[in-house]
């Protein structure tokens, strides 16, 4: 499988890890790829995981995928609705909700306020990317 859209710009080996991890955890690969692109972190920070020890691409990817899954449950508990839009993708409302936990605005480690752009960047990539066999 390969991504289409902006997610297709990721190297093949990264795409393979994203697809495998997304399938294992049960989250949309396009949303996981969107986080990777939005974060664009250096080696050992590719997905922006800072709160846990995750110094490999695989560990970063896994923690990001688990966070997507866990935040879908948090979203349901808070809003009493599954966070899926009419196209069957994680919704823009979910993307904004996840941003408040994953990339909160005003945090100390974001002195230039890049987190303000996180939900829009993730939504754009997630909604504009697809998968081909």
CSV table of N, CA, C and O in Angstrom, one decimal:
chain,number,residue,atom,x,y,z
A,1,UNK,N,0.8,-1.2,0.0
A,1,UNK,CA,0.0,0.0,0.0
A,1,UNK,C,0.9,1.2,0.0
A,1,UNK,O,2.0,1.2,0.5
A,2,UNK,N,0.3,2.3,-0.6
A,2,UNK,CA,1.0,3.6,-0.6
A,2,UNK,C,0.0,4.7,-0.4
A,2,UNK,O,-1.2,4.5,-0.6
A,3,UNK,N,0.5,5.8,0.1
A,3,UNK,CA,-0.4,7.0,0.3
A,3,UNK,C,-0.5,7.7,-1.0
A,3,UNK,O,0.4,7.7,-1.8
A,4,UNK,N,-1.6,8.5,-1.1
A,4,UNK,CA,-1.7,9.5,-2.1
A,4,UNK,C,-1.8,10.8,-1.4
A,4,UNK,O,-1.8,10.9,-0.2
A,5,UNK,N,-1.8,11.9,-2.2
A,5,UNK,CA,-1.8,13.2,-1.6
A,5,UNK,C,-0.5,13.6,-0.9
A,5,UNK,O,0.5,13.0,-1.2
A,6,UNK,N,-0.6,14.5,0.0
A,6,UNK,CA,0.7,14.9,0.7
A,6,UNK,C,1.4,13.8,1.4
A,6,UNK,O,2.6,13.8,1.5
A,7,UNK,N,0.6,12.9,2.0
A,7,UNK,CA,1.2,11.8,2.7
A,7,UNK,C,2.1,10.9,1.8
A,7,UNK,O,3.0,10.2,2.3
A,8,UNK,N,1.9,11.0,0.5
A,8,UNK,CA,2.8,10.2,-0.4
A,8,UNK,C,4.2,10.7,-0.4
A,8,UNK,O,5.1,10.0,-0.9
A,9,UNK,N,4.4,11.9,0.1
A,9,UNK,CA,5.8,12.5,0.1
A,9,UNK,C,6.7,11.8,1.2
A,9,UNK,O,7.9,12.0,1.2
A,10,UNK,N,6.1,11.0,2.1
A,10,UNK,CA,6.8,10.3,3.1
A,10,UNK,C,7.6,9.2,2.4
A,10,UNK,O,7.2,8.5,1.5
A,11,UNK,N,8.9,8.9,2.9
A,11,UNK,CA,9.7,7.8,2.3
A,11,UNK,C,8.9,6.5,2.5
A,11,UNK,O,8.1,6.3,3.4
A,12,UNK,N,9.2,5.6,1.5
A,12,UNK,CA,8.5,4.3,1.5
A,12,UNK,C,8.6,3.6,2.8
A,12,UNK,O,7.6,3.0,3.3
A,13,UNK,N,9.8,3.5,3.4
A,13,UNK,CA,10.0,2.8,4.7
A,13,UNK,C,9.1,3.4,5.8
A,13,UNK,O,8.6,2.7,6.7
A,14,UNK,N,9.0,4.7,5.8
A,14,UNK,CA,8.1,5.4,6.8
A,14,UNK,C,6.6,5.0,6.6
A,14,UNK,O,5.9,4.7,7.5
A,15,UNK,N,6.2,5.1,5.3
A,15,UNK,CA,4.9,4.7,5.0
A,15,UNK,C,4.6,3.3,5.4
A,15,UNK,O,3.5,3.0,6.0
A,16,UNK,N,5.5,2.3,5.2
A,16,UNK,CA,5.3,0.9,5.6
A,16,UNK,C,5.1,0.8,7.1
A,16,UNK,O,4.2,0.1,7.6
A,17,UNK,N,5.9,1.5,7.9
A,17,UNK,CA,5.7,1.5,9.3
A,17,UNK,C,4.4,2.1,9.8
A,17,UNK,O,3.7,1.6,10.7
A,18,UNK,N,4.0,3.2,9.1
A,18,UNK,CA,2.7,3.8,9.5
A,18,UNK,C,1.6,2.9,9.2
A,18,UNK,O,0.7,2.7,10.0
A,19,UNK,N,1.6,2.3,8.0
A,19,UNK,CA,0.5,1.3,7.7
A,19,UNK,C,0.4,0.2,8.7
A,19,UNK,O,-0.6,-0.2,9.1
A,20,UNK,N,1.6,-0.4,9.0
A,20,UNK,CA,1.6,-1.5,9.9
A,20,UNK,C,1.1,-1.1,11.3
A,20,UNK,O,0.3,-1.8,11.9
A,21,UNK,N,1.6,0.0,11.8
A,21,UNK,CA,1.3,0.4,13.1
A,21,UNK,C,-0.2,0.8,13.2
A,21,UNK,O,-0.9,0.5,14.1
A,22,UNK,N,-0.7,1.5,12.2
A,22,UNK,CA,-2.1,1.9,12.2
A,22,UNK,C,-3.0,0.7,12.2
A,22,UNK,O,-4.0,0.6,12.9
A,23,UNK,N,-2.6,-0.4,11.4
A,23,UNK,CA,-3.4,-1.6,11.4
A,23,UNK,C,-3.4,-2.3,12.7
A,23,UNK,O,-4.4,-2.8,13.2
A,24,UNK,N,-2.3,-2.3,13.4
A,24,UNK,CA,-2.1,-3.0,14.7
A,24,UNK,C,-2.9,-2.3,15.8
A,24,UNK,O,-3.5,-3.0,16.6
A,25,UNK,N,-2.9,-1.0,15.7
A,25,UNK,CA,-3.6,-0.2,16.8
A,25,UNK,C,-5.1,0.1,16.4
A,25,UNK,O,-5.9,0.3,17.3
A,26,UNK,N,-5.4,0.0,15.2
A,26,UNK,CA,-6.8,0.3,14.7
A,26,UNK,C,-7.1,1.7,14.6
A,26,UNK,O,-8.2,2.2,15.0
A,27,UNK,N,-6.2,2.5,13.9
A,27,UNK,CA,-6.5,3.9,13.7
A,27,UNK,C,-6.2,4.2,12.2
A,27,UNK,O,-5.6,3.4,11.5
A,28,UNK,N,-6.8,5.3,11.7
A,28,UNK,CA,-6.6,5.6,10.2
A,28,UNK,C,-5.1,5.9,9.9
A,28,UNK,O,-4.5,6.8,10.6
A,29,UNK,N,-4.6,5.2,9.0
A,29,UNK,CA,-3.2,5.5,8.6
A,29,UNK,C,-3.0,6.9,8.1
A,29,UNK,O,-1.9,7.5,8.4
A,30,UNK,N,-4.0,7.5,7.4
A,30,UNK,CA,-3.9,8.8,6.9
A,30,UNK,C,-3.8,9.8,8.1
A,30,UNK,O,-3.1,10.8,7.9
A,31,UNK,N,-4.4,9.6,9.2
A,31,UNK,CA,-4.4,10.5,10.3
A,31,UNK,C,-3.0,10.4,11.0
A,31,UNK,O,-2.4,11.4,11.3
A,32,UNK,N,-2.5,9.2,11.1
A,32,UNK,CA,-1.1,9.0,11.6
A,32,UNK,C,-0.1,9.7,10.8
A,32,UNK,O,0.8,10.3,11.3
A,33,UNK,N,-0.2,9.5,9.5
A,33,UNK,CA,0.7,10.2,8.5
A,33,UNK,C,0.6,11.7,8.6
A,33,UNK,O,1.6,12.4,8.5
A,34,UNK,N,-0.6,12.2,8.8
A,34,UNK,CA,-0.8,13.6,9.0
A,34,UNK,C,-0.1,14.2,10.2
A,34,UNK,O,0.5,15.2,10.1
A,35,UNK,N,-0.1,13.4,11.3
A,35,UNK,CA,0.7,13.8,12.5
A,35,UNK,C,2.1,13.9,12.1
A,35,UNK,O,2.9,14.8,12.5
A,36,UNK,N,2.6,12.8,11.4
A,36,UNK,CA,4.0,12.8,11.1
A,36,UNK,C,4.4,14.0,10.3
A,36,UNK,O,5.5,14.7,10.5
A,37,UNK,N,3.6,14.4,9.3
A,37,UNK,CA,3.9,15.5,8.4
A,37,UNK,C,3.8,16.8,9.2
A,37,UNK,O,4.7,17.7,9.1
A,38,UNK,N,2.8,17.0,10.0
A,38,UNK,CA,2.6,18.2,10.8
A,38,UNK,C,3.7,18.4,11.8
A,38,UNK,O,4.2,19.5,12.0
A,39,UNK,N,4.2,17.3,12.4
A,39,UNK,CA,5.3,17.5,13.4
A,39,UNK,C,6.6,17.6,12.7
A,39,UNK,O,7.4,18.4,13.2
A,40,UNK,N,6.9,16.8,11.7
A,40,UNK,CA,8.1,16.9,11.0
A,40,UNK,C,9.3,16.9,11.8
A,40,UNK,O,10.3,17.7,11.6
A,41,UNK,N,9.3,16.1,12.9
A,41,UNK,CA,10.4,16.1,13.8
A,41,UNK,C,11.7,15.4,13.4
A,41,UNK,O,11.7,14.6,12.4
A,42,UNK,N,12.8,15.8,14.0
A,42,UNK,CA,14.1,15.2,13.8
A,42,UNK,C,14.0,13.7,14.2
A,42,UNK,O,13.0,13.2,14.8
A,43,UNK,N,15.1,13.0,13.9
A,43,UNK,CA,15.2,11.5,14.3
A,43,UNK,C,14.9,11.4,15.8
A,43,UNK,O,15.5,12.1,16.6
A,44,UNK,N,14.0,10.5,16.1
A,44,UNK,CA,13.6,10.3,17.5
A,44,UNK,C,12.5,11.2,18.0
A,44,UNK,O,12.1,11.1,19.1
A,45,UNK,N,12.1,12.1,17.1
A,45,UNK,CA,11.0,13.0,17.5
A,45,UNK,C,10.1,13.2,16.3
A,45,UNK,O,9.4,14.2,16.2
A,46,UNK,N,10.1,12.3,15.4
A,46,UNK,CA,9.4,12.4,14.1
A,46,UNK,C,7.9,12.7,14.2
A,46,UNK,O,7.3,13.5,13.4
A,47,UNK,N,7.2,12.2,15.3
A,47,UNK,CA,5.8,12.4,15.5
A,47,UNK,C,5.6,13.4,16.6
A,47,UNK,O,4.4,13.6,17.0
A,48,UNK,N,6.6,14.0,17.1
A,48,UNK,CA,6.5,15.0,18.2
A,48,UNK,C,6.2,14.4,19.6
A,48,UNK,O,5.8,15.1,20.5
A,49,UNK,N,6.5,13.1,19.8
A,49,UNK,CA,6.3,12.5,21.1
A,49,UNK,C,7.5,13.0,22.0
A,49,UNK,O,8.6,12.8,21.7
A,50,UNK,N,7.1,13.7,23.1
A,50,UNK,CA,8.1,14.3,24.0
A,50,UNK,C,7.8,13.7,25.4
A,50,UNK,O,8.7,13.7,26.2
A,51,UNK,N,6.6,13.3,25.7
A,51,UNK,CA,6.3,12.9,27.1
A,51,UNK,C,6.7,11.5,27.5
A,51,UNK,O,6.7,11.2,28.7
A,52,UNK,N,7.2,10.7,26.5
A,52,UNK,CA,7.6,9.3,26.9
A,52,UNK,C,8.9,9.1,26.1
A,52,UNK,O,9.2,9.7,25.1
A,53,UNK,N,9.6,8.1,26.6
A,53,UNK,CA,10.9,7.7,26.0
A,53,UNK,C,10.5,7.0,24.7
A,53,UNK,O,9.8,5.9,24.7
A,54,UNK,N,10.8,7.6,23.6
A,54,UNK,CA,10.5,7.0,22.2
A,54,UNK,C,11.6,7.6,21.3
A,54,UNK,O,11.3,8.5,20.5
A,55,UNK,N,12.7,6.9,21.2
A,55,UNK,CA,13.8,7.4,20.4
A,55,UNK,C,14.0,6.8,19.1
A,55,UNK,O,14.9,7.0,18.4
A,56,UNK,N,13.0,6.0,18.7
A,56,UNK,CA,13.0,5.4,17.4
A,56,UNK,C,11.8,5.8,16.6
A,56,UNK,O,10.7,6.2,17.2
A,57,UNK,N,11.8,5.7,15.3
A,57,UNK,CA,10.7,6.0,14.5
A,57,UNK,C,9.5,5.1,14.8
A,57,UNK,O,8.4,5.6,15.0
A,58,UNK,N,9.8,3.8,15.0
A,58,UNK,CA,8.7,2.9,15.4
A,58,UNK,C,8.0,3.2,16.7
A,58,UNK,O,6.8,3.2,16.8
A,59,UNK,N,8.8,3.6,17.7
A,59,UNK,CA,8.3,4.0,19.0
A,59,UNK,C,7.5,5.3,18.9
A,59,UNK,O,6.4,5.4,19.5
A,60,UNK,N,8.0,6.2,18.2
A,60,UNK,CA,7.2,7.5,18.0
A,60,UNK,C,5.9,7.2,17.3
A,60,UNK,O,4.9,7.7,17.7
A,61,UNK,N,5.9,6.4,16.3
A,61,UNK,CA,4.7,6.0,15.5
A,61,UNK,C,3.7,5.3,16.4
A,61,UNK,O,2.5,5.6,16.4
A,62,UNK,N,4.2,4.4,17.2
A,62,UNK,CA,3.3,3.6,18.1
A,62,UNK,C,2.6,4.5,19.1
A,62,UNK,O,1.4,4.4,19.3
A,63,UNK,N,3.4,5.3,19.7
A,63,UNK,CA,2.8,6.2,20.8
A,63,UNK,C,1.8,7.2,20.1
A,63,UNK,O,0.7,7.4,20.7
A,64,UNK,N,2.1,7.7,18.9
A,64,UNK,CA,1.1,8.6,18.3
A,64,UNK,C,-0.1,7.8,17.9
A,64,UNK,O,-1.3,8.3,18.1
A,65,UNK,N,0.0,6.6,17.4
A,65,UNK,CA,-1.2,5.8,17.1
A,65,UNK,C,-2.0,5.5,18.3
A,65,UNK,O,-3.3,5.5,18.3
A,66,UNK,N,-1.4,5.1,19.4
A,66,UNK,CA,-2.1,4.9,20.7
A,66,UNK,C,-2.8,6.1,21.2
A,66,UNK,O,-3.9,6.0,21.7
A,67,UNK,N,-2.2,7.3,21.0
A,67,UNK,CA,-2.8,8.5,21.3
A,67,UNK,C,-4.1,8.8,20.5
A,67,UNK,O,-5.1,9.3,21.0
A,68,UNK,N,-4.0,8.5,19.2
A,68,UNK,CA,-5.2,8.7,18.4
A,68,UNK,C,-6.3,7.8,18.9
A,68,UNK,O,-7.4,8.3,19.1
A,69,UNK,N,-6.0,6.6,19.1
A,69,UNK,CA,-7.0,5.6,19.6
A,69,UNK,C,-7.6,6.1,20.9
A,69,UNK,O,-8.8,6.2,21.1
A,70,UNK,N,-6.7,6.4,21.9
A,70,UNK,CA,-7.2,6.8,23.2
A,70,UNK,C,-8.0,8.1,23.1
A,70,UNK,O,-9.0,8.3,23.9
A,71,UNK,N,-7.6,9.0,22.3
A,71,UNK,CA,-8.3,10.3,22.2
A,71,UNK,C,-9.7,10.1,21.5
A,71,UNK,O,-10.6,10.9,21.7
A,72,UNK,N,-9.9,9.1,20.7
A,72,UNK,CA,-11.2,8.8,20.1
A,72,UNK,C,-12.1,8.5,21.3
A,72,UNK,O,-13.3,8.9,21.3
A,73,UNK,N,-11.7,7.7,22.2
A,73,UNK,CA,-12.5,7.3,23.4
A,73,UNK,C,-12.8,8.5,24.2
A,73,UNK,O,-13.9,8.7,24.7
A,74,UNK,N,-11.8,9.3,24.5
A,74,UNK,CA,-12.0,10.6,25.2
A,74,UNK,C,-13.0,11.5,24.6
A,74,UNK,O,-13.8,12.1,25.2
A,75,UNK,N,-12.9,11.6,23.3
A,75,UNK,CA,-13.8,12.4,22.5
A,75,UNK,C,-15.3,11.9,22.7
A,75,UNK,O,-16.2,12.7,23.0
A,76,UNK,N,-15.5,10.6,22.6
A,76,UNK,CA,-16.8,10.0,22.8
A,76,UNK,C,-17.3,10.3,24.2
A,76,UNK,O,-18.4,10.6,24.4
A,77,UNK,N,-16.4,10.1,25.2
A,77,UNK,CA,-16.8,10.3,26.6
A,77,UNK,C,-17.3,11.7,26.8
A,77,UNK,O,-18.2,12.0,27.5
A,78,UNK,N,-16.6,12.6,26.2
A,78,UNK,CA,-16.9,14.1,26.4
A,78,UNK,C,-18.1,14.6,25.6
A,78,UNK,O,-18.9,15.3,26.1
A,79,UNK,N,-18.1,14.2,24.3
A,79,UNK,CA,-19.2,14.7,23.4
A,79,UNK,C,-20.3,13.7,23.1
A,79,UNK,O,-21.3,14.1,22.4
A,80,UNK,N,-20.2,12.5,23.6
A,80,UNK,CA,-21.2,11.5,23.3
A,80,UNK,C,-21.5,11.2,21.9
A,80,UNK,O,-22.6,11.0,21.5
A,81,UNK,N,-20.5,11.3,21.0
A,81,UNK,CA,-20.6,11.0,19.6
A,81,UNK,C,-19.3,10.5,19.1
A,81,UNK,O,-18.2,10.9,19.6
A,82,UNK,N,-19.4,9.5,18.2
A,82,UNK,CA,-18.1,9.0,17.6
A,82,UNK,C,-17.6,10.0,16.6
A,82,UNK,O,-18.3,10.6,15.9
A,83,UNK,N,-16.3,10.2,16.7
A,83,UNK,CA,-15.7,11.4,15.9
A,83,UNK,C,-15.4,11.1,14.5
A,83,UNK,O,-14.2,11.2,14.0
A,84,UNK,N,-16.4,10.7,13.7
A,84,UNK,CA,-16.2,10.3,12.3
A,84,UNK,C,-17.1,11.2,11.5
A,84,UNK,O,-18.3,11.5,11.9
A,85,UNK,N,-16.6,11.7,10.4
A,85,UNK,CA,-17.4,12.6,9.5
A,85,UNK,C,-18.1,11.8,8.5
A,85,UNK,O,-18.1,10.6,8.5
A,86,UNK,N,-18.8,12.5,7.6
A,86,UNK,CA,-19.7,11.9,6.6
A,86,UNK,C,-18.9,11.0,5.6
A,86,UNK,O,-19.4,10.1,5.0
A,87,UNK,N,-17.6,11.3,5.4
A,87,UNK,CA,-16.8,10.5,4.5
A,87,UNK,C,-16.2,9.3,5.2
A,87,UNK,O,-15.5,8.5,4.6
A,88,UNK,N,-16.4,9.1,6.5
A,88,UNK,CA,-15.9,8.0,7.3
A,88,UNK,C,-14.5,8.3,7.8
A,88,UNK,O,-13.9,7.3,8.3
A,89,UNK,N,-14.0,9.5,7.8
A,89,UNK,CA,-12.7,9.9,8.3
A,89,UNK,C,-12.9,10.4,9.7
A,89,UNK,O,-14.0,10.9,10.1
A,90,UNK,N,-11.8,10.5,10.5
A,90,UNK,CA,-11.9,11.2,11.7
A,90,UNK,C,-12.2,12.6,11.4
A,90,UNK,O,-11.7,13.2,10.5
A,91,UNK,N,-13.1,13.2,12.2
A,91,UNK,CA,-13.7,14.5,11.9
A,91,UNK,C,-12.7,15.7,12.2
A,91,UNK,O,-11.8,15.5,12.9
A,92,UNK,N,-13.1,16.8,11.6
A,92,UNK,CA,-12.4,18.0,11.9
A,92,UNK,C,-12.5,18.4,13.4
A,92,UNK,O,-11.6,18.8,14.1
A,93,UNK,N,-13.7,18.1,14.0
A,93,UNK,CA,-13.9,18.4,15.4
A,93,UNK,C,-12.9,17.5,16.3
A,93,UNK,O,-12.4,18.0,17.2
A,94,UNK,N,-12.8,16.2,15.8
A,94,UNK,CA,-11.8,15.4,16.5
A,94,UNK,C,-10.4,15.9,16.4
A,94,UNK,O,-9.6,15.9,17.4
A,95,UNK,N,-10.0,16.4,15.2
A,95,UNK,CA,-8.7,16.9,15.0
A,95,UNK,C,-8.4,18.1,16.0
A,95,UNK,O,-7.4,18.1,16.6
A,96,UNK,N,-9.4,18.9,16.1
A,96,UNK,CA,-9.2,20.1,17.0
A,96,UNK,C,-9.2,19.6,18.5
A,96,UNK,O,-8.4,20.1,19.3
A,97,UNK,N,-10.0,18.6,18.8
A,97,UNK,CA,-9.9,18.0,20.2
A,97,UNK,C,-8.6,17.4,20.4
A,97,UNK,O,-8.0,17.6,21.5
A,98,UNK,N,-8.1,16.6,19.5
A,98,UNK,CA,-6.8,16.0,19.7
A,98,UNK,C,-5.7,17.0,19.8
A,98,UNK,O,-4.7,16.9,20.6
A,99,UNK,N,-5.8,18.1,19.1
A,99,UNK,CA,-4.8,19.2,19.2
A,99,UNK,C,-4.7,19.8,20.6
A,99,UNK,O,-3.6,20.1,21.0
A,100,UNK,N,-5.8,19.8,21.3
A,100,UNK,CA,-5.7,20.4,22.7
A,100,UNK,C,-4.9,19.5,23.6
A,100,UNK,O,-4.4,20.0,24.6
A,101,UNK,N,-4.7,18.3,23.3
A,101,UNK,CA,-4.0,17.3,24.1
A,101,UNK,C,-2.6,17.1,23.5
A,101,UNK,O,-1.6,17.0,24.2
A,102,UNK,N,-2.5,17.0,22.2
A,102,UNK,CA,-1.2,16.6,21.5
A,102,UNK,C,-0.3,17.9,21.3
A,102,UNK,O,0.9,17.8,21.4
A,103,UNK,N,-0.9,19.0,20.9
A,103,UNK,CA,-0.2,20.2,20.5
A,103,UNK,C,-0.9,21.4,21.1
A,103,UNK,O,-1.4,22.2,20.3
A,104,UNK,N,-1.0,21.5,22.4
A,104,UNK,CA,-1.7,22.6,23.0
A,104,UNK,C,-1.1,24.0,22.7
A,104,UNK,O,0.1,24.1,22.7
A,105,UNK,N,-1.9,24.9,22.5
A,105,UNK,CA,-1.4,26.3,22.2
A,105,UNK,C,-1.0,26.9,23.6
A,105,UNK,O,-1.6,26.7,24.6
A,106,UNK,N,0.1,27.6,23.5
A,106,UNK,CA,0.6,28.3,24.7
A,106,UNK,C,1.5,27.5,25.6
A,106,UNK,O,1.9,27.9,26.7
A,107,UNK,N,1.9,26.3,25.2
A,107,UNK,CA,2.8,25.5,26.0
A,107,UNK,C,4.2,26.0,25.9
A,107,UNK,O,4.6,26.6,24.9
A,108,UNK,N,5.0,25.7,27.0
A,108,UNK,CA,6.3,26.3,27.1
A,108,UNK,C,7.3,25.8,25.9
A,108,UNK,O,8.2,26.5,25.5
A,109,UNK,N,7.0,24.6,25.4
A,109,UNK,CA,7.9,24.0,24.4
A,109,UNK,C,7.5,24.5,23.0
A,109,UNK,O,8.0,24.0,22.0
A,110,UNK,N,6.7,25.5,22.9
A,110,UNK,CA,6.2,26.1,21.6
A,110,UNK,C,6.3,27.6,21.7
A,110,UNK,O,5.3,28.3,21.6
A,111,UNK,N,7.5,28.1,21.8
A,111,UNK,CA,7.7,29.6,22.0
A,111,UNK,C,7.3,30.4,20.7
A,111,UNK,O,6.9,31.6,20.9
A,112,UNK,N,7.2,29.8,19.6
A,112,UNK,CA,6.8,30.6,18.4
A,112,UNK,C,5.4,30.3,18.0
A,112,UNK,O,4.9,30.6,16.9
A,113,UNK,N,4.6,29.6,18.8
A,113,UNK,CA,3.2,29.3,18.6
A,113,UNK,C,2.8,28.5,17.4
A,113,UNK,O,1.8,28.7,16.8
A,114,UNK,N,3.7,27.6,17.0
A,114,UNK,CA,3.4,26.7,15.9
A,114,UNK,C,2.3,25.8,16.1
A,114,UNK,O,1.6,25.4,15.2
A,115,UNK,N,2.0,25.5,17.4
A,115,UNK,CA,0.9,24.6,17.7
A,115,UNK,C,-0.5,25.1,17.3
A,115,UNK,O,-1.4,24.4,17.0
A,116,UNK,N,-0.6,26.4,17.1
A,116,UNK,CA,-1.8,27.0,16.6
A,116,UNK,C,-2.2,26.5,15.2
A,116,UNK,O,-3.4,26.5,14.9
A,117,UNK,N,-1.2,26.1,14.5
A,117,UNK,CA,-1.4,25.6,13.1
A,117,UNK,C,-1.6,24.1,13.0
A,117,UNK,O,-2.0,23.6,12.0
A,118,UNK,N,-1.4,23.4,14.1
A,118,UNK,CA,-1.4,22.0,14.1
A,118,UNK,C,-2.7,21.4,13.7
A,118,UNK,O,-2.7,20.5,12.8
A,119,UNK,N,-3.9,21.8,14.2
A,119,UNK,CA,-5.1,21.2,13.8
A,119,UNK,C,-5.4,21.4,12.3
A,119,UNK,O,-5.8,20.5,11.6
A,120,UNK,N,-5.1,22.6,11.8
A,120,UNK,CA,-5.4,22.8,10.4
A,120,UNK,C,-4.4,22.0,9.5
A,120,UNK,O,-4.8,21.5,8.4
A,121,UNK,N,-3.2,21.9,9.9
A,121,UNK,CA,-2.2,21.1,9.1
A,121,UNK,C,-2.6,19.6,9.1
A,121,UNK,O,-2.5,19.0,8.1
A,122,UNK,N,-2.9,19.1,10.3
A,122,UNK,CA,-3.3,17.7,10.4
A,122,UNK,C,-4.5,17.4,9.6
A,122,UNK,O,-4.6,16.5,8.8
A,123,UNK,N,-5.5,18.3,9.7
A,123,UNK,CA,-6.8,18.1,9.0
A,123,UNK,C,-6.6,18.1,7.5
A,123,UNK,O,-7.1,17.3,6.7
A,124,UNK,N,-5.8,19.1,7.0
A,124,UNK,CA,-5.5,19.2,5.6
A,124,UNK,C,-4.9,18.0,5.0
A,124,UNK,O,-5.3,17.4,4.0
A,125,UNK,N,-3.8,17.4,5.7
A,125,UNK,CA,-3.1,16.3,5.2
A,125,UNK,C,-4.0,15.0,5.3
A,125,UNK,O,-4.1,14.3,4.3
A,126,UNK,N,-4.7,14.9,6.4
A,126,UNK,CA,-5.5,13.7,6.6
A,126,UNK,C,-6.7,13.7,5.6
A,126,UNK,O,-6.9,12.6,5.0
A,127,UNK,N,-7.3,14.8,5.4
A,127,UNK,CA,-8.5,14.8,4.5
A,127,UNK,C,-8.1,14.8,3.1
A,127,UNK,O,-8.8,14.4,2.2
A,128,UNK,N,-6.8,15.2,2.8
A,128,UNK,CA,-6.4,15.3,1.4
A,128,UNK,C,-5.6,14.1,1.0
A,128,UNK,O,-5.1,14.0,-0.2
A,129,UNK,N,-5.4,13.1,1.9
A,129,UNK,CA,-4.6,11.9,1.5
A,129,UNK,C,-5.4,10.7,1.4
A,129,UNK,O,-6.5,10.7,2.1
A,130,UNK,N,-5.0,9.8,0.7
A,130,UNK,CA,-5.7,8.5,0.5
A,130,UNK,C,-4.7,7.4,0.5
A,130,UNK,O,-3.5,7.5,0.8
A,131,UNK,N,-5.2,6.2,0.1
A,131,UNK,CA,-4.4,5.0,0.1
A,131,UNK,C,-4.7,4.3,-1.2
A,131,UNK,O,-5.9,4.2,-1.6
A,132,UNK,N,-3.6,3.8,-1.9
A,132,UNK,CA,-3.8,2.9,-3.0
A,132,UNK,C,-3.0,1.6,-2.8
A,132,UNK,O,-2.1,1.6,-2.0
A,133,UNK,N,-3.5,0.6,-3.4
A,133,UNK,CA,-2.9,-0.8,-3.2
A,133,UNK,C,-1.6,-0.8,-4.0
A,133,UNK,O,-1.3,-0.2,-4.9
